[in-house]
């Protein structure tokens, strides 16, 4: 619309209020840093009309941790009053009953949604935080010492100028990423094959899965899954459960490195007959085997069964596990054949971060450097651009971004991915980000602007339109 451009100035924008963004807000309340974080103005922007849980509850699988890990995110004296209403929540009691077993992610998400609503209501009321729901971040511009966050809501564009942006908009699975990874190993899939992201597949119910695979099953077409992580084994189980009686007989799992299993201790792994490298696979801090990269809970059961007798769970569907990098004799060739023949290839090779357009004020695009499993960022989630310049004040740590292993907390030497998960979002990951944001907010701007929650007219990005002041918006969507 003509001239519908407004500018808001604040200290910090939390872009994306899924488990990662909410983890930071919970942690700021627990640690008593919320007043400081909100002092110069804190705006939470989320595309959803009901921010708080992101995608987690849409995955039709069990969690990779026990219920108590999620309850632990809510357990803090500073949050007791805020969470009092949860005592009457069926979702809370469902997770409590599964404190020592892995709950369904739908149940976890229901609890997190209720807890998030309580936290958001509380911080809006007590700290003057603004919640802009149903608002999409379209672009982030790095301009000297500050960031401009362009947002869209109901067809209107607005700009927020701020010192720090915590940007966790979730992840995506780029098919090109899969093709490149396979090409690096001299592998390829047939041009006619369909690449299906695990992310979409894990959100489908049995009827949707049967519809998707009906014609492939009717032709007895081959299905391959690429990846060896939690998602890959969850995909195997969901496919076998939904499609066994629609004619699915076998799935091929192509994985690069050995399938890793998690054990609480080296002794437990040895008792189970699991072979591991005591030097590289054991965490020196906790003594756990494959602490970061191992399959856990339901995915562990599926993985063990697959490795032991080539079946998926308790179904009659067979799985061929083929390791392409230093695997047993013949695996690489069979994997090449399977991929070339497959009609469907399911991509379970990790996530890339979902990002808005990123640019410098001169219009040149910002491309963030990636590493295995996420972004090349420092311990507080500040990424590097393609020239190696650190983007201080921009923080990412959610799905597709992650953080490097903190040696003080430990991991196994053989794990070279990025760490992310709900508990980390609520604890170590967000603690480092909060500290960095607060430090940044304390340093005065080189060219001070009048901070606080202001709205002023801004020119259109292309400078063609006249600025238009719309005072009625001053307190809108608070
Ligand atoms: C299959 C699967 C299973 C997992 N299981 C577990 C588990 O058991 N335990 C665990 O701890 N972790 C698990 N994880 C990891 C992680 O906890 C989840 O992926 C979690 O959902 C990531 O949270 P997030 O906030 O980074 O992203 P998301 O959950 O995707 O949330 C992103 C948020 O950003 C908002 N958004 C998106 N785009 C925009 C935009 N342009 N502007 C404004 N807002 C926007 C969305 O509305 C949403 O609220 C799992 C991940 C996957 C993929």
mmCIF file of N, CA and C and ligand atoms in Angstrom, residues 15-22 45-57 59 61-65 69-70 103 105 108 135-138 167-171 173 198-199 202 230-231 234 351 354-356 397-400 420-425, ligand 1:
data_model
loop_
_atom_site.group_PDB
_atom_site.id
_atom_site.type_symbol
_atom_site.label_atom_id
_atom_site.label_comp_id
_atom_site.label_asym_id
_atom_site.label_seq_id
_atom_site.Cartn_x
_atom_site.Cartn_y
_atom_site.Cartn_z
ATOM 1 N N UNK A 15 13.508 -12.789 16.815
ATOM 2 C CA UNK A 15 12.809 -13.195 15.594
ATOM 3 C C UNK A 15 12.624 -14.696 15.589
ATOM 4 N N UNK A 16 11.358 -15.131 15.669
ATOM 5 C CA UNK A 16 11.061 -16.557 15.755
ATOM 6 C C UNK A 16 10.894 -16.946 17.211
ATOM 7 N N UNK A 17 9.657 -17.305 17.585
ATOM 8 C CA UNK A 17 9.397 -17.742 18.968
ATOM 9 C C UNK A 17 8.983 -19.205 18.958
ATOM 10 N N UNK A 18 9.816 -20.032 18.330
ATOM 11 C CA UNK A 18 9.675 -21.483 18.436
ATOM 12 C C UNK A 18 10.452 -21.925 19.670
ATOM 13 N N UNK A 19 10.762 -23.211 19.800
ATOM 14 C CA UNK A 19 11.501 -23.668 20.983
ATOM 15 C C UNK A 19 12.813 -22.911 21.215
ATOM 16 N N UNK A 20 13.505 -22.499 20.152
ATOM 17 C CA UNK A 20 14.788 -21.814 20.356
ATOM 18 C C UNK A 20 14.565 -20.398 20.891
ATOM 19 N N UNK A 21 13.757 -19.616 20.196
ATOM 20 C CA UNK A 21 13.494 -18.244 20.652
ATOM 21 C C UNK A 21 12.860 -18.231 22.034
ATOM 22 N N UNK A 22 11.913 -19.170 22.277
ATOM 23 C CA UNK A 22 11.264 -19.210 23.596
ATOM 24 C C UNK A 22 12.262 -19.641 24.667
ATOM 25 N N UNK A 45 9.000 -11.191 17.350
ATOM 26 C CA UNK A 45 8.285 -11.238 16.068
ATOM 27 C C UNK A 45 8.146 -12.693 15.653
ATOM 28 N N UNK A 46 6.921 -13.132 15.395
ATOM 29 C CA UNK A 46 6.742 -14.505 14.909
ATOM 30 C C UNK A 46 5.637 -14.550 13.862
ATOM 31 N N UNK A 47 5.865 -15.374 12.851
ATOM 32 C CA UNK A 47 4.920 -15.467 11.740
ATOM 33 C C UNK A 47 3.614 -16.138 12.151
ATOM 34 N N UNK A 48 3.666 -16.937 13.205
ATOM 35 C CA UNK A 48 2.484 -17.699 13.600
ATOM 36 C C UNK A 48 1.499 -16.820 14.386
ATOM 37 N N UNK A 49 0.187 -17.095 14.250
ATOM 38 C CA UNK A 49 -0.772 -16.365 15.101
ATOM 39 C C UNK A 49 -0.659 -16.801 16.553
ATOM 40 N N UNK A 50 -0.098 -17.991 16.786
ATOM 41 C CA UNK A 50 0.065 -18.489 18.162
ATOM 42 C C UNK A 50 1.514 -18.913 18.385
ATOM 43 N N UNK A 51 2.400 -17.943 18.589
ATOM 44 C CA UNK A 51 3.817 -18.283 18.747
ATOM 45 C C UNK A 51 4.059 -19.132 19.997
ATOM 46 N N UNK A 52 5.145 -19.891 20.005
ATOM 47 C CA UNK A 52 5.520 -20.609 21.235
ATOM 48 C C UNK A 52 6.099 -21.987 21.030
ATOM 49 N N UNK A 53 5.661 -22.717 19.987
ATOM 50 C CA UNK A 53 6.183 -24.090 19.871
ATOM 51 C C UNK A 53 6.825 -24.404 18.537
ATOM 52 N N UNK A 54 6.691 -23.554 17.568
ATOM 53 C CA UNK A 54 7.293 -23.843 16.267
ATOM 54 C C UNK A 54 6.766 -25.134 15.693
ATOM 55 N N UNK A 55 7.668 -25.905 15.091
ATOM 56 C CA UNK A 55 7.270 -27.115 14.363
ATOM 57 C C UNK A 55 7.276 -28.382 15.209
ATOM 58 N N UNK A 56 7.855 -28.287 16.405
ATOM 59 C CA UNK A 56 8.145 -29.503 17.170
ATOM 60 C C UNK A 56 6.944 -30.446 17.278
ATOM 61 N N UNK A 57 5.770 -29.889 17.560
ATOM 62 C CA UNK A 57 4.592 -30.722 17.802
ATOM 63 C C UNK A 57 4.013 -31.329 16.540
ATOM 64 N N UNK A 59 5.753 -33.097 14.361
ATOM 65 C CA UNK A 59 6.427 -34.346 14.008
ATOM 66 C C UNK A 59 5.737 -35.509 14.724
ATOM 67 N N UNK A 61 6.374 -38.356 15.951
ATOM 68 C CA UNK A 61 7.373 -39.296 16.482
ATOM 69 C C UNK A 61 7.543 -39.051 17.989
ATOM 70 N N UNK A 62 8.277 -39.949 18.627
ATOM 71 C CA UNK A 62 8.580 -39.732 20.048
ATOM 72 C C UNK A 62 9.820 -38.849 20.170
ATOM 73 N N UNK A 63 9.946 -38.219 21.314
ATOM 74 C CA UNK A 63 11.088 -37.337 21.578
ATOM 75 C C UNK A 63 12.368 -38.162 21.692
ATOM 76 N N UNK A 64 13.512 -37.493 21.523
ATOM 77 C CA UNK A 64 14.767 -38.219 21.725
ATOM 78 C C UNK A 64 15.334 -37.971 23.122
ATOM 79 N N UNK A 65 14.459 -37.585 24.029
ATOM 80 C CA UNK A 65 14.860 -37.496 25.439
ATOM 81 C C UNK A 65 13.644 -37.825 26.300
ATOM 82 N N UNK A 69 13.393 -34.151 30.900
ATOM 83 C CA UNK A 69 14.275 -33.154 30.288
ATOM 84 C C UNK A 69 13.454 -31.897 29.939
ATOM 85 N N UNK A 70 12.225 -32.094 29.489
ATOM 86 C CA UNK A 70 11.378 -30.940 29.144
ATOM 87 C C UNK A 70 10.833 -30.282 30.411
ATOM 88 N N UNK A 103 8.334 -39.156 25.631
ATOM 89 C CA UNK A 103 6.940 -38.874 25.241
ATOM 90 C C UNK A 103 6.821 -38.579 23.747
ATOM 91 N N UNK A 105 6.232 -36.200 20.654
ATOM 92 C CA UNK A 105 6.547 -34.771 20.515
ATOM 93 C C UNK A 105 5.281 -33.911 20.547
ATOM 94 N N UNK A 108 4.764 -33.086 24.103
ATOM 95 C CA UNK A 108 5.792 -32.128 24.547
ATOM 96 C C UNK A 108 5.401 -30.727 24.063
ATOM 97 N N UNK A 135 3.360 -11.973 12.147
ATOM 98 C CA UNK A 135 4.238 -10.990 11.507
ATOM 99 C C UNK A 135 5.486 -11.707 10.980
ATOM 100 N N UNK A 136 5.749 -11.510 9.724
ATOM 101 C CA UNK A 136 6.842 -12.248 9.073
ATOM 102 C C UNK A 136 8.052 -11.352 8.887
ATOM 103 N N UNK A 137 9.216 -11.857 9.263
ATOM 104 C CA UNK A 137 10.464 -11.133 8.999
ATOM 105 C C UNK A 137 10.859 -11.414 7.551
ATOM 106 N N UNK A 138 11.001 -10.373 6.778
ATOM 107 C CA UNK A 138 11.316 -10.576 5.361
ATOM 108 C C UNK A 138 12.776 -10.273 5.051
ATOM 109 N N UNK A 167 17.797 -14.609 15.946
ATOM 110 C CA UNK A 167 17.037 -15.010 14.763
ATOM 111 C C UNK A 167 16.981 -16.531 14.633
ATOM 112 N N UNK A 168 15.869 -17.101 15.077
ATOM 113 C CA UNK A 168 15.703 -18.553 14.981
ATOM 114 C C UNK A 168 14.368 -18.852 14.326
ATOM 115 N N UNK A 169 14.398 -18.958 12.997
ATOM 116 C CA UNK A 169 13.159 -19.128 12.239
ATOM 117 C C UNK A 169 12.944 -20.580 11.825
ATOM 118 N N UNK A 170 13.737 -21.492 12.374
ATOM 119 C CA UNK A 170 13.601 -22.902 12.037
ATOM 120 C C UNK A 170 14.547 -23.304 10.922
ATOM 121 N N UNK A 171 14.331 -24.528 10.429
ATOM 122 C CA UNK A 171 15.256 -25.068 9.429
ATOM 123 C C UNK A 171 14.550 -25.490 8.158
ATOM 124 N N UNK A 173 15.279 -28.175 4.476
ATOM 125 C CA UNK A 173 16.129 -29.217 3.903
ATOM 126 C C UNK A 173 16.201 -28.973 2.410
ATOM 127 N N UNK A 198 12.661 -35.354 4.905
ATOM 128 C CA UNK A 198 12.202 -36.054 6.105
ATOM 129 C C UNK A 198 11.287 -35.148 6.914
ATOM 130 N N UNK A 199 11.589 -33.851 6.889
ATOM 131 C CA UNK A 199 10.798 -32.905 7.678
ATOM 132 C C UNK A 199 9.318 -32.976 7.305
ATOM 133 N N UNK A 202 7.851 -36.644 8.142
ATOM 134 C CA UNK A 202 7.594 -36.945 9.554
ATOM 135 C C UNK A 202 6.363 -36.208 10.085
ATOM 136 N N UNK A 230 18.757 -39.678 14.030
ATOM 137 C CA UNK A 230 17.450 -39.859 14.651
ATOM 138 C C UNK A 230 16.330 -39.769 13.614
ATOM 139 N N UNK A 231 16.391 -38.737 12.749
ATOM 140 C CA UNK A 231 15.326 -38.544 11.745
ATOM 141 C C UNK A 231 15.240 -39.741 10.809
ATOM 142 N N UNK A 234 13.522 -42.578 12.481
ATOM 143 C CA UNK A 234 12.110 -42.244 12.674
ATOM 144 C C UNK A 234 11.358 -42.401 11.350
ATOM 145 N N UNK A 351 19.759 -30.172 8.473
ATOM 146 C CA UNK A 351 18.994 -28.972 8.147
ATOM 147 C C UNK A 351 19.914 -27.801 7.827
ATOM 148 N N UNK A 354 16.603 -21.575 8.123
ATOM 149 C CA UNK A 354 15.640 -20.800 7.342
ATOM 150 C C UNK A 354 15.944 -19.332 7.629
ATOM 151 N N UNK A 355 16.272 -18.579 6.584
ATOM 152 C CA UNK A 355 16.711 -17.196 6.802
ATOM 153 C C UNK A 355 15.902 -16.229 5.939
ATOM 154 N N UNK A 356 15.690 -15.016 6.411
ATOM 155 C CA UNK A 356 15.139 -13.987 5.535
ATOM 156 C C UNK A 356 16.273 -13.474 4.646
ATOM 157 N N UNK A 397 20.858 -19.971 16.882
ATOM 158 C CA UNK A 397 21.272 -21.233 17.518
ATOM 159 C C UNK A 397 20.219 -22.330 17.385
ATOM 160 N N UNK A 398 19.118 -22.066 16.691
ATOM 161 C CA UNK A 398 18.032 -23.051 16.583
ATOM 162 C C UNK A 398 18.277 -24.069 15.490
ATOM 163 N N UNK A 399 17.187 -24.715 15.052
ATOM 164 C CA UNK A 399 17.265 -25.757 14.029
ATOM 165 C C UNK A 399 17.964 -25.206 12.783
ATOM 166 N N UNK A 400 18.911 -25.971 12.265
ATOM 167 C CA UNK A 400 19.622 -25.558 11.055
ATOM 168 C C UNK A 400 20.832 -24.695 11.327
ATOM 169 N N UNK A 420 21.954 -28.941 19.022
ATOM 170 C CA UNK A 420 20.722 -28.182 19.295
ATOM 171 C C UNK A 420 19.660 -29.107 19.865
ATOM 172 N N UNK A 421 18.767 -28.553 20.634
ATOM 173 C CA UNK A 421 17.708 -29.330 21.267
ATOM 174 C C UNK A 421 17.044 -28.425 22.290
ATOM 175 N N UNK A 422 15.835 -28.789 22.699
ATOM 176 C CA UNK A 422 15.045 -27.901 23.558
ATOM 177 C C UNK A 422 15.800 -27.553 24.847
ATOM 178 N N UNK A 423 16.393 -28.559 25.486
ATOM 179 C CA UNK A 423 17.070 -28.288 26.759
ATOM 180 C C UNK A 423 18.218 -27.289 26.568
ATOM 181 N N UNK A 424 18.976 -27.479 25.482
ATOM 182 C CA UNK A 424 20.075 -26.528 25.211
ATOM 183 C C UNK A 424 19.524 -25.125 24.993
ATOM 184 N N UNK A 425 18.400 -25.024 24.254
ATOM 185 C CA UNK A 425 17.816 -23.695 24.000
ATOM 186 C C UNK A 425 17.482 -22.984 25.314
HETATM 187 C C1 LIG B 1 12.187 -34.413 13.340
HETATM 188 C C2 LIG B 1 12.773 -33.663 14.499
HETATM 189 C C3 LIG B 1 12.658 -34.160 15.783
HETATM 190 C C4 LIG B 1 13.210 -33.464 16.859
HETATM 191 N N1 LIG B 1 13.091 -33.986 18.093
HETATM 192 C C5 LIG B 1 13.607 -33.328 19.137
HETATM 193 C C6 LIG B 1 13.478 -33.848 20.460
HETATM 194 O O1 LIG B 1 12.947 -34.926 20.670
HETATM 195 N N2 LIG B 1 14.011 -33.135 21.490
HETATM 196 C C7 LIG B 1 14.644 -31.954 21.287
HETATM 197 O O2 LIG B 1 15.093 -31.348 22.239
HETATM 198 N N3 LIG B 1 14.778 -31.431 20.054
HETATM 199 C C8 LIG B 1 14.292 -32.087 18.982
HETATM 200 N N4 LIG B 1 14.435 -31.556 17.728
HETATM 201 C C9 LIG B 1 15.279 -30.365 17.539
HETATM 202 C C10 LIG B 1 14.635 -28.994 17.856
HETATM 203 O O3 LIG B 1 14.331 -28.918 19.213
HETATM 204 C C11 LIG B 1 13.373 -28.752 17.055
HETATM 205 O O4 LIG B 1 13.652 -28.806 15.692
HETATM 206 C C12 LIG B 1 12.764 -27.363 17.353
HETATM 207 O O5 LIG B 1 11.491 -27.293 16.765
HETATM 208 C C13 LIG B 1 13.642 -26.238 16.791
HETATM 209 O O6 LIG B 1 13.156 -25.024 17.240
HETATM 210 P P1 LIG B 1 13.383 -23.662 16.430
HETATM 211 O O7 LIG B 1 12.796 -22.600 17.264
HETATM 212 O O8 LIG B 1 14.800 -23.578 16.031
HETATM 213 O O9 LIG B 1 12.569 -23.854 15.054
HETATM 214 P P2 LIG B 1 11.007 -24.053 14.766
HETATM 215 O O10 LIG B 1 10.417 -25.037 15.683
HETATM 216 O O11 LIG B 1 10.875 -24.336 13.313
HETATM 217 O O12 LIG B 1 10.366 -22.617 15.078
HETATM 218 C C14 LIG B 1 10.606 -21.517 14.235
HETATM 219 C C15 LIG B 1 9.706 -20.359 14.623
HETATM 220 O O13 LIG B 1 10.001 -19.259 13.752
HETATM 221 C C16 LIG B 1 8.791 -18.730 13.212
HETATM 222 N N5 LIG B 1 9.095 -18.218 11.874
HETATM 223 C C17 LIG B 1 9.471 -18.900 10.780
HETATM 224 N N6 LIG B 1 9.720 -18.072 9.760
HETATM 225 C C18 LIG B 1 9.491 -16.821 10.213
HETATM 226 C C19 LIG B 1 9.612 -15.515 9.637
HETATM 227 N N7 LIG B 1 10.027 -15.324 8.396
HETATM 228 N N8 LIG B 1 9.297 -14.454 10.412
HETATM 229 C C20 LIG B 1 8.894 -14.609 11.695
HETATM 230 N N9 LIG B 1 8.780 -15.817 12.286
HETATM 231 C C21 LIG B 1 9.087 -16.904 11.560
HETATM 232 C C22 LIG B 1 7.815 -19.902 13.197
HETATM 233 O O14 LIG B 1 6.475 -19.434 13.234
HETATM 234 C C23 LIG B 1 8.217 -20.652 14.464
HETATM 235 O O15 LIG B 1 7.529 -20.172 15.591
HETATM 236 C C24 LIG B 1 13.893 -32.233 16.641
HETATM 237 C C25 LIG B 1 14.007 -31.756 15.345
HETATM 238 C C26 LIG B 1 13.461 -32.444 14.285
HETATM 239 C C27 LIG B 1 13.613 -31.884 12.902
#
